Coordinates of C-alpha atoms in Angstrom, one line a residue:
X291 CA -11.8 193.7 134.3
X292 CA -12.0 197.5 135.1
X293 CA -14.4 196.9 137.7
X294 CA -12.0 194.4 139.6
X295 CA -9.0 196.6 139.2
X296 CA -10.9 199.5 140.6
X297 CA -12.5 197.7 143.5
X298 CA -8.5 196.3 144.3
X299 CA -7.5 199.7 144.1
X300 CA -9.9 201.2 146.5
X301 CA -9.3 198.1 148.7
X302 CA -5.8 198.7 148.9
X303 CA -6.6 202.6 150.1
X304 CA -9.2 201.1 152.7
X305 CA -6.5 198.9 154.4
X306 CA -5.1 202.4 155.9
X307 CA -8.4 202.8 157.8
X308 CA -8.3 202.6 161.8
X309 CA -10.1 202.9 164.6
X310 CA -9.6 203.8 168.4
X311 CA -10.2 200.7 170.5
X312 CA -8.5 200.7 173.6
X313 CA -8.0 203.3 176.8
X314 CA -5.7 203.3 179.7
X315 CA -5.7 205.2 182.9
X316 CA -2.6 206.4 184.5
X317 CA -0.8 204.0 182.7
X318 CA -3.1 201.2 183.5
X319 CA -4.6 199.3 180.5
X320 CA -8.2 199.2 180.6
X321 CA -8.4 197.6 177.1
X322 CA -11.7 198.0 175.4
X323 CA -14.1 197.6 178.3
X324 CA -15.8 200.8 178.2
X325 CA -15.5 201.4 174.3
X326 CA -18.2 201.6 172.2
X327 CA -16.1 200.0 169.1
X328 CA -17.4 200.8 165.6
X329 CA -18.7 198.1 163.2
X330 CA -16.0 198.6 160.8
X331 CA -12.8 200.7 160.6
X332 CA -13.9 202.8 157.5
X333 CA -14.0 206.7 158.0
X334 CA -16.8 208.9 158.3
X335 CA -17.6 211.3 155.6
X336 CA -20.9 212.5 155.7
X337 CA -21.2 215.6 157.3
X338 CA -25.3 215.6 157.8
X339 CA -24.7 211.9 159.6
X340 CA -25.2 211.5 163.3
X341 CA -22.2 208.6 163.3
X342 CA -20.1 211.8 163.6
X343 CA -21.1 211.8 167.3
X344 CA -19.9 208.1 168.2
X345 CA -19.3 206.4 164.5
X346 CA -21.7 203.9 162.8
X347 CA -24.2 201.5 164.9
X348 CA -21.1 200.9 167.8
X349 CA -21.2 198.1 169.7
X350 CA -22.2 198.4 173.4
X351 CA -19.7 199.1 175.7
X352 CA -19.3 196.2 178.4
X353 CA -19.2 199.1 181.1
X354 CA -17.8 202.2 182.2
X355 CA -14.2 203.2 183.2
X356 CA -13.8 205.2 186.3
X357 CA -11.5 208.3 186.4
X358 CA -10.8 211.1 188.6
X359 CA -10.4 214.8 187.7
X360 CA -6.8 215.2 186.8
X361 CA -6.1 211.6 186.0
X362 CA -4.2 210.9 182.5
X363 CA -6.3 209.1 179.6
X364 CA -4.6 207.7 177.1
X365 CA -6.6 206.6 173.5
X366 CA -5.1 204.1 171.4
X367 CA -5.8 203.5 167.9
X368 CA -4.9 200.3 165.5
X369 CA -5.7 199.6 161.9
X370 CA -7.2 196.1 162.7
X371 CA -9.4 195.2 165.7
X372 CA -7.2 191.9 166.1
X373 CA -4.1 193.7 166.5
X374 CA -1.7 195.9 168.8
X375 CA 1.4 195.7 166.8
X376 CA 3.7 198.3 167.5
X377 CA 5.7 197.8 164.4
X378 CA 2.4 198.6 162.1
X379 CA 1.8 202.2 162.0
X380 CA -1.6 203.0 163.6
X381 CA -3.3 204.4 161.0
X382 CA -1.4 204.0 157.5
X383 CA -1.7 205.5 154.1
X384 CA -0.3 208.8 154.8
X385 CA -3.7 209.5 156.3
X386 CA -2.3 213.1 157.9
X387 CA -4.2 215.3 160.1
X388 CA -5.1 216.2 163.5
X389 CA -6.5 214.1 166.4
X390 CA -9.0 215.5 169.0
X391 CA -10.7 214.7 172.1
X392 CA -14.1 215.7 173.5
X393 CA -16.2 215.2 176.7
X394 CA -19.9 215.2 176.8
X395 CA -21.5 215.4 180.3
X396 CA -24.3 213.1 180.4
X397 CA -26.9 211.5 182.7
X398 CA -25.8 207.9 182.1
X399 CA -22.8 207.3 179.9
X400 CA -24.0 203.6 179.4
X401 CA -27.5 205.0 177.8
X402 CA -26.3 208.4 176.2
X403 CA -26.9 208.4 172.5
X404 CA -24.1 211.0 171.6
X405 CA -26.7 214.1 171.0
X406 CA -25.5 216.0 174.0
X407 CA -23.0 219.1 173.8
X408 CA -19.2 218.1 173.7
X409 CA -16.5 220.1 174.6
X410 CA -12.9 220.0 173.3
X411 CA -10.1 218.7 176.0
X412 CA -7.3 217.8 173.7
X413 CA -5.9 218.7 170.3
X414 CA -2.7 217.5 168.9
X415 CA -2.9 219.1 165.4
X416 CA 0.4 220.6 163.1
X417 CA 3.4 222.2 163.5
X418 CA 5.8 223.1 160.8
X419 CA 8.7 221.0 159.8
X420 CA 11.4 223.5 158.9
X421 CA 13.3 221.2 156.4
X422 CA 9.8 220.5 154.6
X423 CA 8.3 222.4 151.7
X424 CA 4.7 220.5 151.8
X425 CA 2.6 220.1 154.7
X426 CA 2.5 216.3 154.1
X427 CA 6.0 216.1 155.5
X428 CA 5.3 218.6 158.3
X429 CA 4.8 217.1 161.8
X430 CA 0.8 216.3 162.2
X431 CA -1.1 214.4 165.2
X432 CA -1.7 211.1 163.2
X433 CA 2.2 210.9 162.8
X434 CA 2.6 210.9 166.5
X435 CA -0.1 208.4 166.4
X436 CA 1.4 205.7 163.7
X437 CA 5.2 206.2 165.5
X438 CA 3.9 206.1 169.3
X439 CA 2.3 202.6 169.1
X440 CA -1.1 204.4 168.4
X441 CA -0.9 206.0 171.6
X442 CA -1.9 209.6 172.4
X443 CA -2.8 210.7 176.5
X444 CA -4.0 213.7 177.8
X445 CA -5.6 214.6 181.2
X446 CA -9.0 215.0 182.5
X447 CA -9.5 218.9 183.8
X448 CA -8.8 218.7 187.2
X449 CA -11.7 221.0 188.1
X450 CA -14.2 218.9 186.1
X451 CA -17.5 218.6 187.6
X452 CA -18.2 215.1 188.7
X453 CA -20.4 212.8 186.7
X454 CA -21.0 210.3 183.8
X455 CA -19.3 211.4 180.6
X456 CA -18.6 210.3 176.9
X457 CA -15.1 210.6 175.8
X458 CA -15.2 211.2 172.0
X459 CA -11.8 210.5 170.5
X460 CA -11.3 211.6 166.8
X461 CA -8.7 211.4 164.0
X462 CA -9.1 213.4 161.0
X463 CA -7.4 212.4 157.6
X464 CA -6.7 215.0 155.1
X465 CA -4.9 213.4 152.5
X466 CA -7.9 213.6 150.1
X467 CA -9.5 216.8 151.2
X468 CA -9.4 220.1 149.6
X469 CA -11.3 223.7 149.5
X470 CA -14.4 221.4 148.5
X471 CA -13.9 218.9 151.3
X472 CA -12.7 215.5 151.3
X473 CA -11.5 214.8 155.0
X474 CA -12.1 211.6 156.6
X475 CA -13.2 211.4 160.3
X476 CA -12.3 208.1 162.6
X477 CA -14.3 208.5 165.7
X478 CA -14.9 206.0 168.8
X479 CA -16.6 206.9 172.1
X480 CA -15.9 205.7 175.6
X481 CA -18.2 205.6 178.6
X482 CA -16.3 207.2 181.7
X483 CA -17.7 208.0 185.3
X484 CA -15.2 211.0 186.5
X485 CA -14.8 211.6 190.5
X486 CA -13.8 214.9 192.2
X487 CA -15.0 218.4 193.7
X488 CA -14.7 220.7 190.5
X489 CA -17.6 222.6 189.3
X490 CA -16.2 223.1 185.7
X491 CA -19.0 222.4 183.3
X492 CA -18.1 223.9 180.0
X493 CA -20.3 224.8 177.0
X494 CA -20.3 222.7 173.9
X495 CA -21.1 221.7 170.4
X496 CA -23.3 219.2 169.2
X497 CA -22.4 216.8 166.1
X498 CA -23.0 216.9 163.1
X499 CA -23.6 220.5 163.2
X500 CA -20.0 221.4 164.6
X501 CA -18.4 220.5 161.4
X502 CA -18.9 221.1 157.8
X503 CA -17.1 219.7 154.7
X504 CA -15.3 223.1 153.9
X505 CA -15.0 224.3 157.5
X506 CA -11.8 225.5 159.1
X507 CA -9.1 222.6 158.8
X508 CA -11.7 220.2 156.9
X509 CA -11.9 221.9 153.7
X510 CA -8.2 222.1 153.4
X511 CA -5.5 221.0 151.1
X512 CA -2.1 219.7 153.3
X513 CA -0.1 219.3 150.0
X514 CA 1.0 222.9 149.7
X515 CA 3.5 224.7 151.8
X516 CA 1.9 225.7 154.8
X517 CA 2.7 228.6 157.1
X518 CA -0.6 227.5 159.6
X519 CA -3.3 225.1 160.5
X520 CA -6.8 225.7 161.7
X521 CA -7.7 223.2 164.2
X522 CA -11.3 221.6 163.4
X523 CA -14.3 222.4 166.2
X524 CA -14.4 224.6 169.0
X525 CA -11.8 226.3 170.5
X526 CA -9.9 224.0 173.4
X527 CA -11.5 224.6 177.1
X528 CA -9.6 226.4 179.4
X529 CA -7.4 223.5 181.2
X530 CA -7.4 221.4 178.5
X531 CA -4.3 219.7 176.5
X532 CA -2.7 220.8 173.7
X533 CA 0.3 218.8 172.3
X534 CA 2.7 219.9 169.9
X535 CA 3.1 216.8 167.3
X536 CA 6.7 215.9 166.8
X537 CA 7.2 212.8 165.3
X538 CA 8.3 211.8 161.7
X539 CA 9.0 208.2 162.2
X540 CA 9.1 205.4 164.6
X541 CA 11.3 206.8 167.9
X542 CA 10.5 207.7 171.8
X543 CA 9.0 211.0 172.1
X544 CA 10.7 213.5 173.7
X545 CA 10.0 214.3 177.8
X546 CA 10.0 210.5 178.5
X547 CA 10.4 209.1 182.2
X548 CA 13.1 206.6 182.6
X549 CA 12.2 203.2 182.9
X550 CA 11.5 201.6 185.9
X551 CA 14.9 199.7 187.4
X552 CA 14.5 196.0 187.1
X553 CA 11.2 196.3 184.7
X554 CA 11.4 193.8 182.1
X555 CA 10.9 195.5 178.6
X556 CA 7.1 194.9 178.2
X557 CA 6.5 196.3 181.1
X558 CA 8.2 199.3 180.8
X559 CA 6.9 202.9 181.6
X560 CA 5.4 204.6 178.5
X561 CA 7.1 207.8 177.1
X562 CA 5.6 211.2 177.2
X563 CA 5.3 213.2 173.8
X564 CA 5.8 216.9 175.7
X565 CA 8.5 218.2 174.5
X566 CA 11.1 218.7 177.3
X567 CA 10.8 222.5 176.9
X568 CA 7.3 222.5 178.1
X569 CA 6.3 219.7 180.6
X570 CA 2.8 219.2 181.7
X571 CA 1.9 220.1 185.3
X572 CA 0.2 216.8 185.7
X573 CA 3.5 214.9 185.1
X574 CA 5.1 214.3 188.6
X575 CA 8.8 215.1 189.1
X576 CA 9.6 211.9 190.3
X577 CA 8.0 209.8 187.4
X578 CA 8.6 206.1 189.1
X579 CA 7.1 206.9 192.3
X580 CA 3.7 208.0 190.5
X581 CA 1.1 206.0 188.7
X582 CA 0.5 208.6 186.0
X583 CA 4.1 208.1 184.8
X584 CA 4.6 204.4 184.9
X585 CA 2.5 202.4 182.4
X586 CA 2.9 198.3 182.0
X587 CA 2.0 197.6 179.0
X588 CA -1.3 195.4 178.3
X589 CA -0.9 191.6 178.2
X590 CA -2.7 191.7 174.9
X591 CA -0.1 194.4 173.3
X592 CA 2.9 192.8 171.2
X593 CA 5.7 192.8 173.6
X594 CA 8.7 194.9 171.7
X595 CA 11.3 192.4 170.6
X596 CA 14.2 194.9 170.7
X597 CA 15.1 198.0 172.3
X598 CA 15.5 201.3 170.3
X599 CA 17.5 203.6 172.8
X600 CA 17.8 206.4 170.3
X601 CA 15.0 208.9 169.8
X602 CA 14.1 209.9 166.4
X603 CA 15.8 213.3 165.2
X604 CA 13.2 215.4 164.3
X605 CA 13.4 219.6 163.5
X606 CA 12.3 221.4 166.3
X607 CA 8.5 222.0 165.7
X608 CA 6.7 225.5 166.1
X609 CA 4.0 225.6 168.6
X610 CA 1.0 227.9 167.6
X611 CA -1.0 229.6 169.7
X612 CA -4.4 228.0 170.4
X613 CA -6.0 231.4 170.8
X614 CA -4.5 232.5 167.3
X615 CA -7.5 233.6 164.7
X616 CA -6.9 230.9 162.1
X617 CA -7.9 231.2 158.2
X618 CA -10.5 229.0 157.0
X619 CA -8.5 228.7 153.6
X620 CA -4.9 227.8 153.5
X621 CA -2.3 230.3 154.0
X622 CA 0.8 231.1 152.1
X623 CA 1.7 234.5 153.5
X624 CA 4.6 235.2 155.1
X625 CA 2.9 236.2 158.6
X626 CA 3.5 233.3 160.9
X627 CA 1.3 232.2 163.8
X628 CA 3.0 233.7 166.8
X629 CA 4.9 231.0 168.7
X630 CA 3.4 230.7 172.3
X631 CA 3.2 228.2 175.1
X632 CA 0.5 229.4 176.9
X633 CA -0.2 228.2 180.7
X634 CA -3.9 228.0 180.0
X635 CA -3.5 225.3 177.4
X636 CA -1.5 222.3 179.1
X637 CA 1.3 220.6 176.9
X638 CA 0.5 216.8 176.4
X639 CA 1.6 213.9 177.9
X640 CA 1.3 211.4 175.3
X641 CA 2.1 208.0 176.4
X642 CA 3.8 205.3 174.3
X643 CA 6.2 202.6 175.0
X644 CA 9.4 203.8 176.1
X645 CA 11.4 200.7 174.8
X646 CA 10.2 201.4 171.0
X647 CA 10.3 198.3 168.6
X648 CA 13.4 198.6 166.2
X649 CA 11.9 198.6 162.6
X650 CA 13.8 196.8 160.1
X651 CA 14.8 199.9 158.4
X652 CA 12.5 202.6 157.3
X653 CA 8.9 201.7 157.9
X654 CA 8.2 202.9 154.3
X655 CA 11.2 201.3 152.3
X656 CA 14.5 202.5 151.4
X657 CA 15.9 204.2 148.2
X658 CA 17.0 200.6 146.8
X659 CA 13.5 200.1 145.9
X660 CA 11.8 198.3 148.9
X661 CA 8.9 200.7 149.8
X662 CA 6.4 198.5 151.5
X663 CA 2.9 198.0 150.5
X664 CA 0.6 200.9 151.1
X665 CA 3.2 203.1 151.7
X666 CA 4.1 206.3 149.3
X667 CA 6.5 206.1 146.6
X668 CA 6.1 209.2 144.6
X669 CA 3.8 212.2 143.8
X670 CA 4.4 216.1 143.5
X671 CA 7.3 217.6 145.6
X672 CA 7.9 213.9 147.2
X673 CA 11.5 213.1 148.0
X674 CA 11.4 209.7 149.5
X675 CA 12.1 206.4 148.0
X676 CA 10.4 205.8 144.7
X677 CA 10.8 201.6 143.9
X678 CA 8.4 199.2 145.3
X679 CA 9.3 195.9 147.3
X680 CA 9.0 192.8 145.2
X681 CA 5.9 192.1 143.5
X682 CA 4.3 195.8 144.3
X683 CA 4.1 198.5 141.6
X684 CA 4.2 202.0 142.6
X685 CA 0.2 203.3 141.9
X686 CA -0.6 206.9 141.4
X687 CA -3.9 207.9 142.8
X688 CA -3.8 211.6 142.4
X689 CA -0.6 214.1 141.3
X690 CA 0.3 214.3 145.1
X691 CA 0.0 210.8 146.1
X692 CA 1.6 207.5 144.3
X693 CA 1.2 204.2 146.5
X694 CA 2.7 201.1 146.5
X695 CA 0.1 197.9 145.7
X696 CA 0.4 194.6 144.5
X697 CA 1.4 194.2 140.9
X698 CA -1.8 193.8 138.5
X699 CA -4.1 195.7 141.1
X700 CA -4.2 198.5 138.4
X701 CA -5.0 196.3 135.7
X702 CA -2.0 197.9 133.5
X703 CA 1.6 199.2 133.6
X704 CA 2.7 201.4 136.2
X705 CA 1.7 204.9 135.9
X706 CA 4.6 207.5 135.2
X707 CA 5.3 209.8 137.9
X708 CA 3.9 213.0 136.2
X709 CA 1.6 215.4 137.8
X710 CA -0.7 215.4 134.5
X711 CA -0.8 211.7 134.4
X712 CA -4.6 211.2 134.3
X713 CA -4.9 214.1 131.9
X714 CA -2.8 212.7 129.3
X715 CA -4.6 209.6 129.0
X716 CA -7.7 211.3 127.3
X717 CA -5.7 212.5 124.4
X718 CA -4.2 209.4 123.9
X719 CA -7.7 207.5 123.8
X720 CA -9.1 210.1 121.6
X721 CA -6.1 209.8 119.0
X722 CA -7.1 206.9 116.7
X723 CA -10.7 208.7 116.4
X724 CA -8.7 211.6 114.1
X725 CA -8.0 208.5 111.7
X726 CA -11.3 207.0 111.9
X727 CA -12.4 208.4 108.4
X728 CA -9.1 206.8 106.7
X729 CA -9.8 203.6 108.6
X730 CA -13.2 203.1 107.5
X731 CA -12.5 203.6 103.8
X732 CA -10.3 200.8 103.2
X733 CA -12.7 198.6 105.3
X734 CA -15.4 199.1 102.4
X735 CA -12.9 197.4 100.0
X736 CA -14.0 199.7 97.4
X737 CA -12.9 203.2 97.0
X738 CA -15.7 204.1 94.0
X739 CA -18.3 205.6 95.6
X740 CA -17.8 208.8 96.0
X741 CA -20.9 209.7 99.0
X742 CA -19.4 206.9 101.3
X743 CA -16.9 209.1 103.2
X744 CA -19.4 211.8 104.1
X745 CA -21.9 208.9 105.2
X746 CA -19.0 207.5 107.6
X747 CA -17.9 211.2 108.8
X748 CA -20.9 211.5 111.0
X749 CA -20.3 207.9 112.3
X750 CA -16.5 208.4 113.4
X751 CA -17.9 210.6 116.2
X752 CA -19.7 207.9 118.2
X753 CA -17.2 205.2 116.9
X754 CA -14.7 206.7 119.4
X755 CA -16.4 205.3 122.3
X756 CA -17.1 201.7 121.5
X757 CA -13.4 201.8 120.0
X758 CA -12.2 202.4 123.5
X759 CA -11.7 198.7 124.6
X760 CA -9.9 198.3 121.4
X761 CA -7.3 200.5 122.9
X762 CA -5.5 197.8 125.0
X763 CA -3.6 198.1 128.4
X764 CA -3.3 201.6 128.0
X765 CA -6.9 202.6 127.8
X766 CA -7.5 200.3 130.5
X767 CA -5.0 202.1 132.7
X768 CA -5.9 205.9 132.0
X769 CA -9.6 205.0 132.7
X770 CA -8.8 203.7 136.1
X771 CA -6.6 206.4 136.6
X772 CA -9.1 208.9 135.7
X773 CA -12.0 207.0 137.9
X774 CA -9.5 207.0 140.8
X775 CA -8.5 210.9 140.5
X776 CA -12.0 211.8 140.3
X777 CA -12.7 210.2 143.6
X778 CA -9.8 211.9 145.3
X779 CA -10.1 215.4 143.7
X780 CA -13.8 215.4 143.7
X781 CA -13.7 213.8 147.1
X782 CA -15.9 216.4 148.6
X783 CA -18.7 216.1 145.9
X784 CA -21.9 214.3 146.7
X785 CA -21.5 211.7 143.9
X786 CA -17.8 211.0 144.4
X787 CA -18.6 210.6 148.0
X788 CA -21.6 208.3 147.1
X789 CA -19.5 206.3 144.6
X790 CA -16.5 205.7 147.5
X791 CA -19.2 204.5 150.2
X792 CA -20.8 202.0 147.5
X793 CA -17.5 200.4 146.8
X794 CA -16.1 200.6 150.3
X795 CA -19.4 198.5 151.2
X796 CA -18.4 195.6 149.6
X797 CA -15.4 195.0 151.8

């Protein structure tokens, strides 16, 4: 039963996995025609694996997508291969972290193996939420993905040399990361052919060598109060696109072009993620007249049912200078990074449907006790709803993260919202062992032989181990909690990563 409960718990965690699948060109949906789709939606956690190049054994793409230097590219992510539902988070489970994009110049995008150098052309990482005291509640690139129908967009550098390229899209989840590692990478490569008269051919980095599990932005805990965040990988190239994340819930990103007059809801232009104060030069001042500002949703996409005219209200984010020397470890000093909107880094033009689907309440639930399955319901410094919807229970994975899962998946009662829940289990399990000698005395049915207590005493210690199953539901709960806490807190360790991969391979 413990094994079944453990597998069920990890299956719940795996449900939040996702993949980049579709691609858009100047608002035109190219679907997955040039995507090397991964075989699963599971993350990459091995920093010695070539899977960091283009994922694990991706399927061959149908062909190449043609772009011109300066065109707008939109990457699209979803949790499942069969759904493009805008009402579902692109990558759920509080998988907060940065979103990055790289290009690699190759001879033939259809046959390139991903071992060539990649240079970074896009990053949407982190911005401070003035109302938050914990990094989980700040602005993150994956939050923009989640609440923007899985879409983020950027431009191909206008001076880029013509030729074939691999476009490497990546989302990094930091919910289980810490100084020892534990980040999760979600990667997809697209095959492009770029035209133009430019000569830009930046130097790049290779994967997996560009990352390490304890490197900047990877060996990093987001559960503290953050002053800054060091973007993983190399610096953004000159002429690349930098975005300031700005969404904390479903809504329209600021700077969106107005819908085309007379266009039906499912053919409305998509929104721009760039802030009103930092519009991209790639965007036209007359959005309706340019292809890069008008987007028709793909036919396979789920059509929004109800328009939401009011964008989500979010605190003004802080724009960090990409040239700032970020620290490797979390910073808790009061010296904030300078606020800058450098002209060398183009602001993002992230695309999403201008007519957003109107969620039936908060995506995660409300304070009345209706937090949905796989959403957060507790944890250190968590201030949201704590009651789960009917049939669910609030499950603690570690002191920072509680999640609503199906009742019974923990094979025990709901864990208390205590930061020390896993550790309190050990004393409770050992408590009966302190009374082992007294329990074993009566079991002999005769108090006469004096030597018996001394003979029993050495046996009391090993008897604690087999007595564990007799502890009942409490023992099962704490054993599972300890195991889950081990996987989360020691996620950077080789043994923990191996155990996680072995269990996830069952699904």
